[in-house]
mmCIF file of C-alpha atoms in Angstrom:
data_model
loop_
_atom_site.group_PDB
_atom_site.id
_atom_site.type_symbol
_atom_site.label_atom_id
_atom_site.label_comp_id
_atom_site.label_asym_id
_atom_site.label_seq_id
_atom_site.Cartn_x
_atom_site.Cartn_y
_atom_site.Cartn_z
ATOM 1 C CA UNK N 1 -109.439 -91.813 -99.776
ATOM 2 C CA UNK N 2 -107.802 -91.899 -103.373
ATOM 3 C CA UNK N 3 -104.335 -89.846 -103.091
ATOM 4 C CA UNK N 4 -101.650 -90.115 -105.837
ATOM 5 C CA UNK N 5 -97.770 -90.007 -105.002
ATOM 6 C CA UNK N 6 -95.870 -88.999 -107.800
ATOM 7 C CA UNK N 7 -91.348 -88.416 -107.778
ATOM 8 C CA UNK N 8 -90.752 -85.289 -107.308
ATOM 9 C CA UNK N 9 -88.417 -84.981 -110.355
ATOM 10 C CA UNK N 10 -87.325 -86.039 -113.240
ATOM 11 C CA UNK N 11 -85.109 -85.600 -116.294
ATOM 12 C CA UNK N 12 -85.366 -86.601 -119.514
ATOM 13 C CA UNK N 13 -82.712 -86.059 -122.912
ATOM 14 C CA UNK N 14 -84.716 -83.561 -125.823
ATOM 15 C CA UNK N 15 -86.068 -86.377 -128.191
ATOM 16 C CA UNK N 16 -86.754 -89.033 -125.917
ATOM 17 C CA UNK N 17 -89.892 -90.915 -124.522
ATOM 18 C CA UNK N 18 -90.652 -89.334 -121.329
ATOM 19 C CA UNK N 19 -92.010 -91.654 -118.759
ATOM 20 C CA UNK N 20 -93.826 -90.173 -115.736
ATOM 21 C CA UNK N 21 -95.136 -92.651 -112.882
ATOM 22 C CA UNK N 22 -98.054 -92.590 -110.638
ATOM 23 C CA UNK N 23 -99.342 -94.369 -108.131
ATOM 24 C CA UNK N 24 -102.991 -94.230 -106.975
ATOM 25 C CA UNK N 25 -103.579 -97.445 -105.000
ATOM 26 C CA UNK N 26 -106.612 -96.850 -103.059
ATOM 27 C CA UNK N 27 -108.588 -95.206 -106.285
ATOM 28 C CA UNK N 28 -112.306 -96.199 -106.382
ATOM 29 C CA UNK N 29 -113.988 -98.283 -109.117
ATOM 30 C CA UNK N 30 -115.186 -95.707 -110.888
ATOM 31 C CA UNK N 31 -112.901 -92.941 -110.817
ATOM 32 C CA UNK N 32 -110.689 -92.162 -113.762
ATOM 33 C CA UNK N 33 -106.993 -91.091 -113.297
ATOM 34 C CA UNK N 34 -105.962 -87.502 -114.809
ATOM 35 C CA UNK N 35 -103.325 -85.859 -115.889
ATOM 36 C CA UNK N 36 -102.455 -81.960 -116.150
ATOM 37 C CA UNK N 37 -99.399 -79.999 -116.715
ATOM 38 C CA UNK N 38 -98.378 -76.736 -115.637
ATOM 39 C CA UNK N 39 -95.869 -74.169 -117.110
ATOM 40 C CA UNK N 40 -94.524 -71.614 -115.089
ATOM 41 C CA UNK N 41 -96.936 -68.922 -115.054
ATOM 42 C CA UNK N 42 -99.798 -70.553 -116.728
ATOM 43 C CA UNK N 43 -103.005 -72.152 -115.364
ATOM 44 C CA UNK N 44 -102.960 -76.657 -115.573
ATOM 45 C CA UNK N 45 -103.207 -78.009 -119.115
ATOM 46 C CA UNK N 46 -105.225 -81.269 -119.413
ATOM 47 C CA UNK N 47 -103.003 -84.094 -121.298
ATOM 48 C CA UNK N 48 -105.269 -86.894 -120.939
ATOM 49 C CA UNK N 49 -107.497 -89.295 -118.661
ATOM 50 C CA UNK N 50 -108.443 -93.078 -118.525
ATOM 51 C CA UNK N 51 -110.591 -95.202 -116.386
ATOM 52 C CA UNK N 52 -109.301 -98.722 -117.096
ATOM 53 C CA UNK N 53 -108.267 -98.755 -120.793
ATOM 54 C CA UNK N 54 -104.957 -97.324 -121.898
ATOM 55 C CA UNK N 55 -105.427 -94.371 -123.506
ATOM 56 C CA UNK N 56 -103.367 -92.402 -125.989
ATOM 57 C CA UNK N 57 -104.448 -88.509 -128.220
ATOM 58 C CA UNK N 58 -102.109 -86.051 -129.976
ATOM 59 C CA UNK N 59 -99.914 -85.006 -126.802
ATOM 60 C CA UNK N 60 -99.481 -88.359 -124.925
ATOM 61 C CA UNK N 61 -100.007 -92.236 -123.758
ATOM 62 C CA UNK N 62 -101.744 -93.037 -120.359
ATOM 63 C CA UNK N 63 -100.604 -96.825 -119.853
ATOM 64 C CA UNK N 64 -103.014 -97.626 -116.579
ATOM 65 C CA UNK N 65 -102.111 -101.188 -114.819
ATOM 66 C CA UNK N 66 -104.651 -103.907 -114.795
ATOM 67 C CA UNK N 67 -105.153 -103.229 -111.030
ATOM 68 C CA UNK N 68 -105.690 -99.620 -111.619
ATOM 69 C CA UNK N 69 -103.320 -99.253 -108.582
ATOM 70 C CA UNK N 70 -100.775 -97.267 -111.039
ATOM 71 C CA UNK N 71 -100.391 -95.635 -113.818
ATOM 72 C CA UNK N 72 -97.815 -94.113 -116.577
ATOM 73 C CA UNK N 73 -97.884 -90.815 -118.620
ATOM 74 C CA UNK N 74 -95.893 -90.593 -121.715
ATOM 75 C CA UNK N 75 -94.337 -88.351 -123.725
ATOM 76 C CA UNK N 76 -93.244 -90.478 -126.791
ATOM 77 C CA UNK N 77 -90.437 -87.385 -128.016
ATOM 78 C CA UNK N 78 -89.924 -85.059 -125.496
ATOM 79 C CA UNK N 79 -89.263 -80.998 -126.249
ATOM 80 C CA UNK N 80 -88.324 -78.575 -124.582
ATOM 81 C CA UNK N 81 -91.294 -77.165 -124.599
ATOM 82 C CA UNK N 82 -92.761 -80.002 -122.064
ATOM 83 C CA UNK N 83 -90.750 -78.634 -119.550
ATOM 84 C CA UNK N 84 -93.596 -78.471 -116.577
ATOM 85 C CA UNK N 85 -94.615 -79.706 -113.446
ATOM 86 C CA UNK N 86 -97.178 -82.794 -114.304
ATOM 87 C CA UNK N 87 -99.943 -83.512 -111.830
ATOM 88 C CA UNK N 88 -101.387 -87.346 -111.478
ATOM 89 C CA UNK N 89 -105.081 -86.412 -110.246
ATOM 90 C CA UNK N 90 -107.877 -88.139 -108.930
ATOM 91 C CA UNK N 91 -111.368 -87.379 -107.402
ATOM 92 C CA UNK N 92 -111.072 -87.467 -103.521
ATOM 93 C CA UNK N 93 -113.286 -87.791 -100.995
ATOM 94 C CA UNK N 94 -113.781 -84.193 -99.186
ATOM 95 C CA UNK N 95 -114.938 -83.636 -95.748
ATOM 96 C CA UNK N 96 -117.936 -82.296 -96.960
ATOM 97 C CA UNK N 97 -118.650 -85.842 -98.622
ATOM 98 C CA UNK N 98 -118.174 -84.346 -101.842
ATOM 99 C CA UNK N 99 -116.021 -85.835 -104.536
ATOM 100 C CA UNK N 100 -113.555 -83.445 -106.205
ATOM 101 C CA UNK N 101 -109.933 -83.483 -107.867
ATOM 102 C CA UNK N 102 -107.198 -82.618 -105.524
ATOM 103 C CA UNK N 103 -104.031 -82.150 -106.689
ATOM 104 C CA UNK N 104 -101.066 -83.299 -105.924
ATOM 105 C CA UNK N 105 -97.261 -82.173 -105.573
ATOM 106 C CA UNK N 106 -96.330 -83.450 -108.688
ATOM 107 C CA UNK N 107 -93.182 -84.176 -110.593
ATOM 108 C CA UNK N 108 -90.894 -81.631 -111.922
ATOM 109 C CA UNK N 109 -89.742 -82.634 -115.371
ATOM 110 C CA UNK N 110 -87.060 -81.006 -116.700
ATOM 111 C CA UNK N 111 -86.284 -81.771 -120.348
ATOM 112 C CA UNK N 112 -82.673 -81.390 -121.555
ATOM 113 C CA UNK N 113 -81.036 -80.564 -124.591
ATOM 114 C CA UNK G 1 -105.198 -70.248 -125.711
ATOM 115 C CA UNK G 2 -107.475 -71.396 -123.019
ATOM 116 C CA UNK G 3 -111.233 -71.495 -123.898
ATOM 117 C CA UNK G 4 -111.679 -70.483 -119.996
ATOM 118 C CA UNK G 5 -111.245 -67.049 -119.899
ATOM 119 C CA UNK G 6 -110.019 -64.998 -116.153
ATOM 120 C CA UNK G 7 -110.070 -60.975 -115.840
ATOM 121 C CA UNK G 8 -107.769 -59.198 -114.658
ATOM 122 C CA UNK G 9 -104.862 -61.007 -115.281
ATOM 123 C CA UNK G 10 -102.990 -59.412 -112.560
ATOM 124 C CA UNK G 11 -104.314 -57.548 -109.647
ATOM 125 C CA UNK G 12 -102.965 -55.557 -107.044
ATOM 126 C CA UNK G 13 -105.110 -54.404 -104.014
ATOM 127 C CA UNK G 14 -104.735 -52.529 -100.778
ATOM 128 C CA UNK G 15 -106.261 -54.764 -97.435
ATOM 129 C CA UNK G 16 -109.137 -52.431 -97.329
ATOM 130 C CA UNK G 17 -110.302 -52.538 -101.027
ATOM 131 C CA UNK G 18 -113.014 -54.554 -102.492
ATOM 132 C CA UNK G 19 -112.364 -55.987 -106.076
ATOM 133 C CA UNK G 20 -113.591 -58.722 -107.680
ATOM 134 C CA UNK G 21 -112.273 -61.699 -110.360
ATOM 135 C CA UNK G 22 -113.708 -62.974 -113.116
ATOM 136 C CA UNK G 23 -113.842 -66.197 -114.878
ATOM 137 C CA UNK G 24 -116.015 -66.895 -118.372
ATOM 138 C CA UNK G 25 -116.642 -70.294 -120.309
ATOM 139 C CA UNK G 26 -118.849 -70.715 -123.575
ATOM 140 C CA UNK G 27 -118.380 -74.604 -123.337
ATOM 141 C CA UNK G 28 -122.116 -75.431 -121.773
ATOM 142 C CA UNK G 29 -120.167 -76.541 -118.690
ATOM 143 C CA UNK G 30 -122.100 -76.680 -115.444
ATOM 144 C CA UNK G 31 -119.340 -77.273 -113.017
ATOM 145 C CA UNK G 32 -117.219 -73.934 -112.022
ATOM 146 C CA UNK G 33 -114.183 -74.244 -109.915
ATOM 147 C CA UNK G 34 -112.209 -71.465 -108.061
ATOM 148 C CA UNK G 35 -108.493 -72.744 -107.063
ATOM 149 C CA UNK G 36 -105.709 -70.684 -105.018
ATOM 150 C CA UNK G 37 -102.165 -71.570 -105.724
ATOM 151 C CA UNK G 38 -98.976 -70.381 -104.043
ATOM 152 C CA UNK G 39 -95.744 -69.989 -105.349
ATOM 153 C CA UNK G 40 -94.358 -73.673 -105.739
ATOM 154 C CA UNK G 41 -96.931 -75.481 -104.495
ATOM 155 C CA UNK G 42 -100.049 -77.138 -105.841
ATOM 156 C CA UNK G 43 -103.668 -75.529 -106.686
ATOM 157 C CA UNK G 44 -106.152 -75.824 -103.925
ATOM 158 C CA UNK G 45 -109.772 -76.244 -103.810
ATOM 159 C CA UNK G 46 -111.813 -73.009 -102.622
ATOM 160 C CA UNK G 47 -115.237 -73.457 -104.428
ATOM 161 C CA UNK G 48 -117.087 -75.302 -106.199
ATOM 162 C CA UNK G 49 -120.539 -74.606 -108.303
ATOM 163 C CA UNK G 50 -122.874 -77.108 -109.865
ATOM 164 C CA UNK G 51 -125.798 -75.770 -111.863
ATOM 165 C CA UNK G 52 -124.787 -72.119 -110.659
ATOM 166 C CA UNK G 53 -125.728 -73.320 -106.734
ATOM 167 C CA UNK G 54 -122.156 -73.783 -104.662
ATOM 168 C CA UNK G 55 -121.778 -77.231 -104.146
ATOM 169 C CA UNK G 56 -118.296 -77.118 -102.168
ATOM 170 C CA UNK G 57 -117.171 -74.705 -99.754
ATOM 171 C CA UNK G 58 -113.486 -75.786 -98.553
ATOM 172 C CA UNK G 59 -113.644 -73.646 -95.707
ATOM 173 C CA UNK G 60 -112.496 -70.654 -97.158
ATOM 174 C CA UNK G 61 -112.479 -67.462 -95.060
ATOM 175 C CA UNK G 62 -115.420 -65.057 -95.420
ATOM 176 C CA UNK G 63 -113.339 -62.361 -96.894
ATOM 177 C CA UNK G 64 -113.663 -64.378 -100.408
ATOM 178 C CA UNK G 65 -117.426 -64.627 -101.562
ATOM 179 C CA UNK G 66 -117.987 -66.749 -105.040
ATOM 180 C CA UNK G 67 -120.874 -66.064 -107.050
ATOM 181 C CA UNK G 68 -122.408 -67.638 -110.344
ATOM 182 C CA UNK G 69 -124.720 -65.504 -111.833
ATOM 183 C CA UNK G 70 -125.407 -67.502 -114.825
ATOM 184 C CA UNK G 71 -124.095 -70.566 -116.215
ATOM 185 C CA UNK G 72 -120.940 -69.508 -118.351
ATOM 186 C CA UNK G 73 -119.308 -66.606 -115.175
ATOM 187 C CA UNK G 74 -118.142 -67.420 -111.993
ATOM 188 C CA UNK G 75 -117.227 -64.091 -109.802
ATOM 189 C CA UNK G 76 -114.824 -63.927 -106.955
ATOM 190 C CA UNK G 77 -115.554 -61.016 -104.638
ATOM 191 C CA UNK G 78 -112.601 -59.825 -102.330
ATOM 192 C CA UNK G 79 -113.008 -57.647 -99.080
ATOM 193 C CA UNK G 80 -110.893 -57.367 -96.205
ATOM 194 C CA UNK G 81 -107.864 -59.793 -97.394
ATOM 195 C CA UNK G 82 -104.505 -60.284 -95.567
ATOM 196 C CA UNK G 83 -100.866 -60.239 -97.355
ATOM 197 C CA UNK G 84 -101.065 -63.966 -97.042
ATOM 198 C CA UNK G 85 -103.907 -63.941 -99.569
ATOM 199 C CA UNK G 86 -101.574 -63.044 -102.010
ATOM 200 C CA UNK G 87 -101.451 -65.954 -104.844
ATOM 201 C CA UNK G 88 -102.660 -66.888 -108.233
ATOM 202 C CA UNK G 89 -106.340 -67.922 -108.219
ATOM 203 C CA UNK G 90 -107.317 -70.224 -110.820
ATOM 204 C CA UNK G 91 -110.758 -71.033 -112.504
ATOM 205 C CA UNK G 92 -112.068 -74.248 -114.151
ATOM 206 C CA UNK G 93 -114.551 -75.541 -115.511
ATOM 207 C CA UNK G 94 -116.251 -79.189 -116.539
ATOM 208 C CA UNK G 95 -119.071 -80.443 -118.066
ATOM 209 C CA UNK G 96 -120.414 -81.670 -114.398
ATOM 210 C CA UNK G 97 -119.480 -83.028 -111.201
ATOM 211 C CA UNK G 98 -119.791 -86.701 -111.260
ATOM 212 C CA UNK G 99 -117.332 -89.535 -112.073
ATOM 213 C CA UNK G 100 -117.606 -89.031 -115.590
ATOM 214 C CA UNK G 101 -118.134 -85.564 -115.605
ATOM 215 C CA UNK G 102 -114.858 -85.145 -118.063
ATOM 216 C CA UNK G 103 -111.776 -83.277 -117.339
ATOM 217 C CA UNK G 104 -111.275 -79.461 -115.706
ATOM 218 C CA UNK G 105 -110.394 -76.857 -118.041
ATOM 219 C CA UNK G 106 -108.592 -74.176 -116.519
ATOM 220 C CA UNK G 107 -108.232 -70.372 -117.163
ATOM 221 C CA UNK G 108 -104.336 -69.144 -116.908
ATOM 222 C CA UNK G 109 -105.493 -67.596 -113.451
ATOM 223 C CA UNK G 110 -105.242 -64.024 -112.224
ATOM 224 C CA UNK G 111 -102.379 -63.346 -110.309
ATOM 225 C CA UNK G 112 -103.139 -61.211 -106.970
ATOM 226 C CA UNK G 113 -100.813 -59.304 -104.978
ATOM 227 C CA UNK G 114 -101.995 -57.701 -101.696
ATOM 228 C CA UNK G 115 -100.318 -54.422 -99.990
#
């Protein structure tokens, strides 16, 4: 069923566009791609989600490929302050035949100055 | 600020002692989530509640029992846990469960430490 792999890190200079990739290549028709953050210590943040559209609100851009087989978060000026580890998420398919979001490991981005 | 709200935020309990976590939403969210996550490493499902019945169970031990009393609080009751229990358990909620059921909110967790 629908996983995501994500790099496990990444760096990006203060001020920059930050450009986190995801791949999801076996996600179903209907199931939108989302994506959280987490700072250390806190519980996920929700950024944004899209189904096939791209997508774009006040914290970010979700660029999704016409295949929905991928997909790209970004950060158009980066702060410190989005240091976090950012989780590509989709519904799986549980062994209870339930449909839930799983997380994934993530990539670490670590936003210099 | 989170508008899902977790009590206590931190929590330390002997392997004997019953306590129990809290979670609270005023959104008019049916879906309730309880995730576990350990130090550098992902959340993981436990539970999850539609319409206050539980609708996934990821075969969590017995020693953790969810209940949703009413639409808007989502309990976890402890008993019995083990050292490796200790982690920060994290609460969500969404408006349902299907495909287009809308993003998880999540509470900023209550962090558990067992003696």
């Amino acid at each position: 069923d629908a996983k995501t792999t994500q790099p496990p890190s990444m760096d990006c200079a203060e001020g920059r566009a930050a450009n986190l990739p995801c791949n999801h290549s076996t996600i179903s028709g209907n199931e939108y791609v989302y994506w959280y953050r987490q700072i250390h210590s806190q519980g996920p943040q929700y950024i944004i989600h899209g189904l096939k559209n791209n997508e774009t609100n006040e914290m970010a851009s979700l660029i999704i490929t016409e295949d929905r087989k991928s997909s790209t978060l970004i950060l158009p000026h980066a702060t410190l302050r989005d240091t976090a580890v950012y989780y590509c998420i989709v519904r799986v398919l549980l062994d209870t035949g339930r449909r839930a979001l799983t997380f994934g490991s993530g990539t670490r981005l670590q936003v210099q100055p | 600020d989170t508008e899902v709200t977790q009590t206590p935020k931190h929590l330390v309990m002997g392997m004997t002692n019953k306590k129990s976590l809290k979670c609270e939403q005023h959104m008019g969210h049916r879906a309730m989530y309880w995730y576990k996550q350990k130090a550098k490493k992902p959340p993981e499902l436990m539970f999850v509640y539609s319409y206050e019945k539980l609708s996934i169970n990821e075969s969590v031990p017995s020693r953790f029992s969810p209940e949703c009393p009413n639409s808007s609080l989502l309990n976890l009751h402890l008993h019995a846990l083990q050292p490796e229990d200790s982690a920060l358990y994290l609460c969500a909620s969404s408006q349902d469960l299907g495909a287009a059921g809308g993003p998880q909110h999540f509470g900023d967790g209550t962090r558990l430490s067992i003696l």
